[in-house]
XYZ file of N, CA and C in Angstrom:
585
model
N 68.610 115.132 32.012
C 68.001 114.345 33.077
C 67.860 112.895 32.618
N 68.261 111.979 33.505
C 68.176 110.555 33.184
C 66.735 110.070 33.251
N 66.356 109.265 32.288
C 65.021 108.668 32.326
C 65.022 107.521 33.335
N 63.838 107.107 33.731
C 63.704 105.985 34.664
C 64.313 104.720 34.066
N 64.110 104.506 32.766
C 64.666 103.316 32.108
C 66.191 103.294 32.163
N 66.826 104.455 32.006
C 68.290 104.515 32.077
C 68.767 104.233 33.495
N 68.054 104.762 34.480
C 68.420 104.499 35.873
C 68.289 103.002 36.185
N 67.213 102.403 35.718
C 67.005 100.971 35.943
C 68.111 100.169 35.260
N 68.485 100.555 34.051
C 69.550 99.849 33.322
C 70.883 99.937 34.062
N 71.218 101.125 34.535
C 72.475 101.305 35.282
C 72.450 100.453 36.541
N 71.322 100.492 37.238
C 71.184 99.717 38.474
C 71.330 98.214 38.187
N 70.686 97.724 37.150
C 70.751 96.289 36.823
C 72.153 95.856 36.402
N 72.869 96.722 35.702
C 74.257 96.416 35.341
C 75.104 96.278 36.602
N 74.922 97.210 37.533
C 75.693 97.151 38.774
C 75.285 95.953 39.634
N 73.995 95.627 39.627
C 73.558 94.430 40.348
C 74.164 93.175 39.714
N 74.209 93.134 38.381
C 74.825 91.996 37.680
C 76.291 91.840 38.068
N 76.955 92.956 38.324
C 78.355 92.878 38.739
C 78.495 92.166 40.077
N 77.475 92.275 40.938
C 77.496 91.534 42.206
C 77.385 90.030 41.965
N 76.567 89.656 41.000
C 76.427 88.230 40.673
C 77.753 87.688 40.154
N 78.411 88.435 39.271
C 79.722 88.008 38.777
C 80.738 87.938 39.911
N 80.666 88.876 40.823
C 81.561 88.863 41.979
C 81.352 87.608 42.815
N 80.091 87.209 42.979
C 79.793 85.993 43.730
C 80.364 84.772 43.015
N 80.152 84.708 41.707
C 80.645 83.558 40.935
C 82.171 83.478 40.947
N 82.831 84.634 41.011
C 84.300 84.674 41.035
C 84.866 84.627 42.454
N 84.005 84.730 43.464
C 84.465 84.698 44.847
C 85.230 85.954 45.256
N 84.779 87.102 44.784
C 85.464 88.361 45.096
C 85.545 88.591 46.607
N 86.719 88.992 47.040
C 86.928 89.324 48.453
C 87.766 90.595 48.524
N 87.256 91.653 47.915
C 88.038 92.880 47.767
C 88.287 93.603 49.085
N 87.496 93.330 50.120
C 87.758 93.973 51.413
C 88.864 93.253 52.177
N 89.117 92.019 51.811
C 90.208 91.264 52.425
C 89.814 90.357 53.569
N 88.737 90.648 54.293
C 88.413 89.843 55.465
C 87.094 89.104 55.421
N 86.258 89.402 54.451
C 84.916 88.823 54.440
C 84.917 87.313 54.224
N 85.799 86.828 53.383
C 85.869 85.383 53.148
C 86.233 84.667 54.454
N 87.219 85.186 55.145
C 87.615 84.601 56.438
C 86.452 84.654 57.432
N 85.758 85.796 57.486
C 84.617 85.938 58.392
C 83.532 84.916 58.074
N 83.278 84.707 56.783
C 82.249 83.753 56.382
C 82.588 82.348 56.868
N 83.821 81.928 56.635
C 84.186 80.566 57.024
C 84.304 80.402 58.537
N 84.595 81.478 59.244
C 84.658 81.355 60.703
C 83.273 81.400 61.345
N 82.275 81.959 60.660
C 80.914 82.008 61.219
C 79.957 81.008 60.560
N 80.416 80.322 59.532
C 79.571 79.345 58.836
C 79.092 78.248 59.782
N 79.912 77.936 60.791
C 79.539 76.888 61.751
C 78.247 77.240 62.482
N 78.006 78.545 62.731
C 76.773 78.950 63.417
C 75.555 78.698 62.538
N 75.696 79.021 61.268
C 74.591 78.774 60.331
C 74.281 77.292 60.275
N 75.324 76.474 60.179
C 75.136 75.027 60.080
C 74.505 74.440 61.332
N 74.901 74.917 62.508
C 74.336 74.387 63.753
C 72.896 74.855 63.923
N 72.595 76.118 63.572
C 71.211 76.600 63.660
C 70.304 75.871 62.664
N 70.864 75.349 61.575
C 70.078 74.542 60.641
C 69.603 73.261 61.314
N 70.437 72.724 62.176
C 70.143 71.441 62.811
C 69.276 71.608 64.049
N 69.710 72.499 64.955
C 69.030 72.597 66.238
C 69.170 74.002 66.819
N 68.062 74.552 67.227
C 68.000 75.889 67.788
C 68.858 76.004 69.055
N 68.686 75.091 69.994
C 69.389 75.178 71.280
C 70.881 74.925 71.145
N 71.244 73.995 70.284
C 72.673 73.745 70.056
C 73.338 74.968 69.442
N 72.619 75.666 68.583
C 73.140 76.892 67.982
C 73.429 77.946 69.033
N 72.489 78.130 69.966
C 72.702 79.103 71.036
C 73.837 78.698 71.966
N 73.939 77.398 72.245
C 75.041 76.925 73.094
C 76.384 77.190 72.441
N 76.512 76.845 71.166
C 77.760 77.091 70.447
C 78.072 78.580 70.415
N 77.058 79.364 70.170
C 77.242 80.811 70.100
C 77.714 81.369 71.440
N 77.078 80.928 72.502
C 77.444 81.393 73.847
C 78.862 80.954 74.217
N 79.201 79.717 73.930
C 80.503 79.171 74.315
C 81.666 79.752 73.515
N 81.388 80.262 72.314
C 82.482 80.771 71.468
C 82.773 82.249 71.716
N 81.997 82.891 72.591
C 82.198 84.310 72.919
C 82.141 85.216 71.688
N 81.243 84.915 70.785
C 81.044 85.725 69.586
C 80.559 87.117 69.990
N 81.059 88.147 69.308
C 80.716 89.527 69.648
C 79.322 89.938 69.186
N 78.831 89.311 68.124
C 77.539 89.690 67.554
C 76.412 88.879 68.190
N 75.199 89.372 68.029
C 74.032 88.615 68.449
C 73.779 87.485 67.440
N 73.141 86.399 67.857
C 72.926 85.262 66.952
C 71.763 85.434 65.975
N 71.082 86.573 66.019
C 69.878 86.809 65.220
C 70.093 86.487 63.733
N 71.157 87.023 63.144
C 71.439 86.831 61.718
C 71.634 85.346 61.396
N 72.441 84.670 62.191
C 72.762 83.263 61.928
C 71.547 82.372 62.135
N 70.712 82.736 63.095
C 69.476 82.005 63.337
C 68.556 82.094 62.118
N 68.394 83.293 61.596
C 67.538 83.493 60.412
C 68.102 82.738 59.204
N 69.389 82.958 58.922
C 70.014 82.324 57.755
C 69.981 80.802 57.889
N 70.278 80.297 59.072
C 70.271 78.847 59.294
C 68.913 78.229 59.051
N 67.869 78.872 59.549
C 66.520 78.313 59.390
C 65.999 78.427 57.969
N 66.279 79.535 57.316
C 65.822 79.679 55.932
C 66.597 78.726 55.020
N 67.912 78.609 55.233
C 68.711 77.737 54.367
C 68.384 76.264 54.584
N 67.799 75.936 55.738
C 67.349 74.564 55.984
C 66.262 74.195 54.975
N 65.469 75.175 54.602
C 64.358 74.957 53.665
C 64.816 75.131 52.215
N 65.600 76.185 51.960
C 65.915 76.556 50.575
C 67.283 76.087 50.090
N 68.197 75.836 51.018
C 69.577 75.534 50.639
C 70.426 76.792 50.686
N 71.698 76.634 50.934
C 72.595 77.773 51.140
C 72.850 78.556 49.851
N 72.828 77.894 48.694
C 73.052 78.603 47.437
C 71.954 79.626 47.190
N 70.714 79.244 47.454
C 69.606 80.190 47.319
C 69.824 81.388 48.235
N 70.253 81.125 49.464
C 70.489 82.204 50.435
C 71.544 83.178 49.911
N 72.611 82.641 49.313
C 73.662 83.517 48.775
C 73.106 84.455 47.703
N 72.325 83.905 46.784
C 71.749 84.755 45.729
C 70.713 85.729 46.306
N 69.924 85.252 47.247
C 68.928 86.117 47.871
C 69.611 87.255 48.627
N 70.744 86.969 49.254
C 71.476 87.999 49.988
C 72.073 89.039 49.041
N 72.432 88.628 47.834
C 72.872 89.601 46.833
C 71.737 90.579 46.515
N 70.529 90.044 46.405
C 69.364 90.902 46.135
C 69.112 91.832 47.320
N 69.135 91.271 48.532
C 68.936 92.077 49.743
C 69.980 93.191 49.814
N 71.237 92.841 49.560
C 72.319 93.826 49.612
C 72.120 94.927 48.584
N 71.617 94.551 47.411
C 71.444 95.548 46.349
C 70.327 96.539 46.656
N 69.550 96.295 47.693
C 68.515 97.243 48.097
C 69.094 98.433 48.872
N 70.322 98.294 49.373
C 70.932 99.385 50.148
C 71.051 100.662 49.309
N 71.592 100.605 48.078
C 71.647 101.853 47.292
C 70.269 102.460 47.027
N 69.244 101.616 46.845
C 67.890 102.134 46.613
C 67.356 102.830 47.863
N 67.560 102.217 49.026
C 67.108 102.827 50.282
C 67.877 104.118 50.555
N 69.170 104.111 50.227
C 69.988 105.310 50.413
C 69.517 106.430 49.482
N 69.202 106.085 48.238
C 68.675 107.053 47.267
C 67.376 107.675 47.787
N 66.513 106.833 48.341
C 65.256 107.317 48.897
C 65.508 108.297 50.051
N 66.463 107.971 50.907
C 66.797 108.865 52.029
C 67.383 110.182 51.529
N 68.248 110.095 50.528
C 68.849 111.318 49.971
C 67.779 112.235 49.379
N 66.799 111.646 48.693
C 65.732 112.464 48.103
C 64.884 113.151 49.174
N 64.723 112.476 50.322
C 63.959 113.095 51.414
C 64.742 114.227 52.069
N 66.043 114.053 52.197
C 66.861 115.027 52.909
C 67.224 116.228 52.037
N 67.518 115.980 50.774
C 67.997 117.043 49.881
C 66.969 117.300 48.780
N 65.917 117.964 49.152
C 64.801 118.199 48.239
C 65.164 119.119 47.074
N 66.137 119.979 47.268
C 66.470 120.960 46.238
C 67.644 120.537 45.351
N 68.137 119.315 45.514
C 69.257 118.833 44.687
C 68.709 117.917 43.596
N 69.301 118.008 42.437
C 68.904 117.220 41.271
C 68.904 115.727 41.615
N 67.809 115.037 41.253
C 67.676 113.605 41.533
C 68.746 112.756 40.843
N 69.196 113.192 39.666
C 70.256 112.439 38.985
C 71.543 112.430 39.808
N 71.873 113.560 40.389
C 73.070 113.641 41.242
C 72.929 112.721 42.446
N 71.747 112.706 43.046
C 71.499 111.846 44.197
C 71.545 110.373 43.801
N 71.023 110.072 42.616
C 71.068 108.690 42.115
C 72.510 108.231 41.945
N 73.334 109.053 41.308
C 74.734 108.666 41.097
C 75.493 108.555 42.419
N 75.163 109.398 43.350
C 75.784 109.301 44.671
C 75.398 107.985 45.353
N 74.136 107.605 45.241
C 73.670 106.376 45.906
C 74.255 105.113 45.281
N 74.442 105.100 43.973
C 74.963 103.876 43.353
C 76.473 103.725 43.526
N 77.125 104.745 44.061
C 78.550 104.597 44.386
C 78.770 103.479 45.399
N 77.739 103.155 46.166
C 77.827 102.058 47.135
C 78.242 100.764 46.454
N 77.789 100.552 45.217
C 78.142 99.332 44.491
C 79.656 99.190 44.286
N 80.377 100.276 44.379
C 81.823 100.241 44.161
C 82.619 100.072 45.456
N 81.941 100.017 46.581
C 82.611 99.847 47.864
C 83.075 98.394 48.027
N 84.369 98.176 48.230
C 84.860 96.806 48.436
C 84.214 96.136 49.649
N 83.962 96.911 50.675
C 83.349 96.391 51.892
C 81.927 95.898 51.611
N 81.143 96.712 50.894
C 79.779 96.343 50.518
C 79.777 95.100 49.640
N 80.638 95.073 48.632
C 80.670 93.963 47.680
C 81.063 92.655 48.376
N 82.087 92.720 49.207
C 82.549 91.511 49.886
C 81.505 90.988 50.864
N 80.828 91.890 51.546
C 79.779 91.464 52.466
C 78.629 90.803 51.707
N 78.294 91.334 50.540
C 77.223 90.749 49.727
C 77.602 89.355 49.251
N 78.838 89.202 48.823
C 79.304 87.923 48.268
C 79.470 86.876 49.360
N 80.012 87.278 50.511
C 80.387 86.309 51.545
C 79.402 86.239 52.700
N 78.205 86.770 52.518
C 77.113 86.571 53.467
C 77.499 86.975 54.892
N 78.098 88.144 55.025
C 78.401 88.629 56.373
C 77.246 89.507 56.864
N 77.247 89.798 58.118
C 76.115 90.501 58.745
C 76.006 91.968 58.348
N 77.072 92.526 57.816
C 77.153 93.975 57.628
C 76.053 94.561 56.752
N 75.811 93.962 55.596
C 74.868 94.568 54.656
C 73.429 94.527 55.148
N 73.033 93.444 55.790
C 71.657 93.379 56.283
C 71.441 94.411 57.389
N 72.411 94.541 58.281
C 72.311 95.552 59.339
C 72.281 96.958 58.735
N 73.121 97.188 57.733
C 73.151 98.500 57.081
C 71.829 98.793 56.375
N 71.259 97.800 55.724
C 69.970 97.998 55.050
C 68.896 98.403 56.061
N 68.802 97.674 57.172
C 67.816 98.026 58.194
C 68.080 99.428 58.750
N 69.348 99.779 58.906
C 69.681 101.105 59.419
C 69.252 102.197 58.436
N 69.507 102.005 57.156
C 69.136 103.022 56.157
C 67.615 103.139 56.048
N 66.916 102.012 56.174
C 65.445 102.075 56.194
C 64.978 102.860 57.419
N 65.633 102.625 58.558
C 65.319 103.376 59.770
C 65.508 104.877 59.552
N 66.594 105.246 58.898
C 66.867 106.659 58.603
C 65.788 107.238 57.687
N 65.306 106.425 56.738
C 64.211 106.882 55.869
C 62.987 107.264 56.694
N 62.623 106.420 57.661
C 61.464 106.744 58.504
C 61.768 107.924 59.422
N 63.007 108.038 59.870
C 63.404 109.194 60.671
C 63.220 110.487 59.876
N 63.627 110.472 58.612
C 63.480 111.662 57.770
C 62.012 111.959 57.482
N 61.186 110.920 57.436
C 59.750 111.140 57.232
C 59.116 111.797 58.451
N 59.715 111.589 59.634
C 59.213 112.256 60.840
C 59.261 113.767 60.633
N 60.363 114.245 60.040
C 60.514 115.677 59.778
C 59.533 116.176 58.718
N 59.260 115.323 57.718
C 58.459 115.757 56.578
C 56.956 115.627 56.792
N 56.533 114.645 57.580
C 55.108 114.348 57.710
C 54.688 114.391 59.181
N 54.253 115.511 59.641
C 53.853 115.651 61.043
C 52.649 114.792 61.416
N 51.726 114.574 60.470
C 50.499 113.842 60.804
C 50.741 112.357 61.026
N 51.856 111.824 60.545
C 52.171 110.406 60.752
C 53.383 110.256 61.673
N 53.521 111.169 62.602
C 54.664 111.198 63.519
C 54.823 109.879 64.278
N 53.741 109.394 64.895
C 53.825 108.191 65.724
C 54.205 106.966 64.883
N 53.536 106.804 63.758
C 53.805 105.651 62.882
C 55.255 105.676 62.399
N 55.737 106.826 61.917
C 57.110 106.916 61.426
C 58.132 106.726 62.544
N 57.828 107.222 63.732
C 58.720 107.022 64.871
C 58.811 105.545 65.233
N 57.662 104.893 65.249
C 57.618 103.468 65.571
C 58.408 102.646 64.547
N 58.199 102.923 63.272
C 58.917 102.193 62.215
C 60.416 102.513 62.236
N 60.751 103.740 62.540
C 62.156 104.129 62.666
C 62.835 103.283 63.735
N 62.211 103.180 64.906
C 62.799 102.409 66.002
C 62.764 100.907 65.734
N 61.726 100.420 65.052
C 61.654 98.990 64.714
C 62.844 98.581 63.852
N 63.112 99.334 62.791
C 64.230 98.977 61.912
C 65.578 99.231 62.579
N 65.615 100.178 63.484
C 66.839 100.411 64.255
C 67.101 99.243 65.202
N 66.050 98.692 65.785
C 66.182 97.500 66.635
C 66.709 96.332 65.807
N 66.136 96.127 64.622
C 66.589 95.029 63.768
C 68.065 95.180 63.394
N 68.467 96.388 63.034
C 69.877 96.593 62.682
C 70.772 96.384 63.894
N 70.301 96.771 65.075
C 71.090 96.602 66.299
C 71.200 95.141 66.723
N 70.170 94.341 66.433
C 70.238 92.913 66.734
C 71.270 92.198 65.862
N 71.519 92.759 64.701
C 72.496 92.145 63.800
C 73.893 92.691 64.072
N 74.022 94.009 64.163
C 75.305 94.666 64.486
C 75.035 95.624 65.637
N 75.477 95.281 66.825
C 75.089 96.002 68.035
C 75.528 97.465 68.081
N 76.519 97.857 67.286
C 76.974 99.243 67.373
C 75.965 100.253 66.825
N 74.938 99.793 66.126
C 73.890 100.716 65.675
C 73.019 101.188 66.841
N 73.115 100.542 67.986
C 72.284 100.901 69.141
C 72.543 102.334 69.615
N 73.717 102.860 69.355
C 74.037 104.231 69.769
C 73.061 105.242 69.161
N 72.505 104.907 68.005
C 71.578 105.829 67.338
C 70.240 105.931 68.065
N 69.921 104.951 68.924
C 68.702 105.067 69.723
C 68.714 106.355 70.523
N 69.817 106.618 71.181
C 69.921 107.804 72.030
C 69.831 109.090 71.199
N 70.522 109.093 70.073
C 70.521 110.293 69.237
C 69.131 110.586 68.675
N 68.480 109.560 68.162
C 67.150 109.745 67.577
C 66.132 110.070 68.665
N 66.255 109.386 69.795
C 65.332 109.650 70.906
C 65.448 111.095 71.373
N 66.677 111.583 71.510
C 66.886 112.974 71.911
C 66.326 113.938 70.890
N 66.500 113.610 69.610
C 65.973 114.483 68.555
C 64.441 114.523 68.604
N 63.829 113.361 68.781
C 62.362 113.295 68.805
C 61.798 114.056 69.998
N 62.497 113.966 71.150
C 62.048 114.731 72.320
C 62.085 116.233 72.045
């Protein structure tokens, strides 16, 4: 059985690999760099003016909601874009931890070490790595979705906190849907399950 210190060490090594990927400009998925440069204009306009950002967004027929670009634009106005890139690496690295937490809730009878190794496989996904490096919407939406699933699984485990867990499940599902609209389909599935 792995000790907590060994798990933390493995996790930190894999997180460090994301930092190196950022410094090297890794684009292993093939499209994230292009996506970043094609959507960077939204971040820059939201840094300057809220209404101009919405106008540009509306006029360009972008498929996603402007929520992500609005947040990134306003925060980077204060901190600078380099800080945002590093902060997004940290945010992205929370996905394996949230996934590990969900796996432990769902598979109570499986060894935690196996679940840990399964969860850190996310670090090897080219799609995950490229999204972390190139500040695309995917990882933040996925993080909110996995957190939502954690609260959904708590609904099954903790009957006395049903309302609170249901509310938090839907809150994080709303956040993920505002960033990547295709997560909205899970509203119907979860709602039907709760009924």
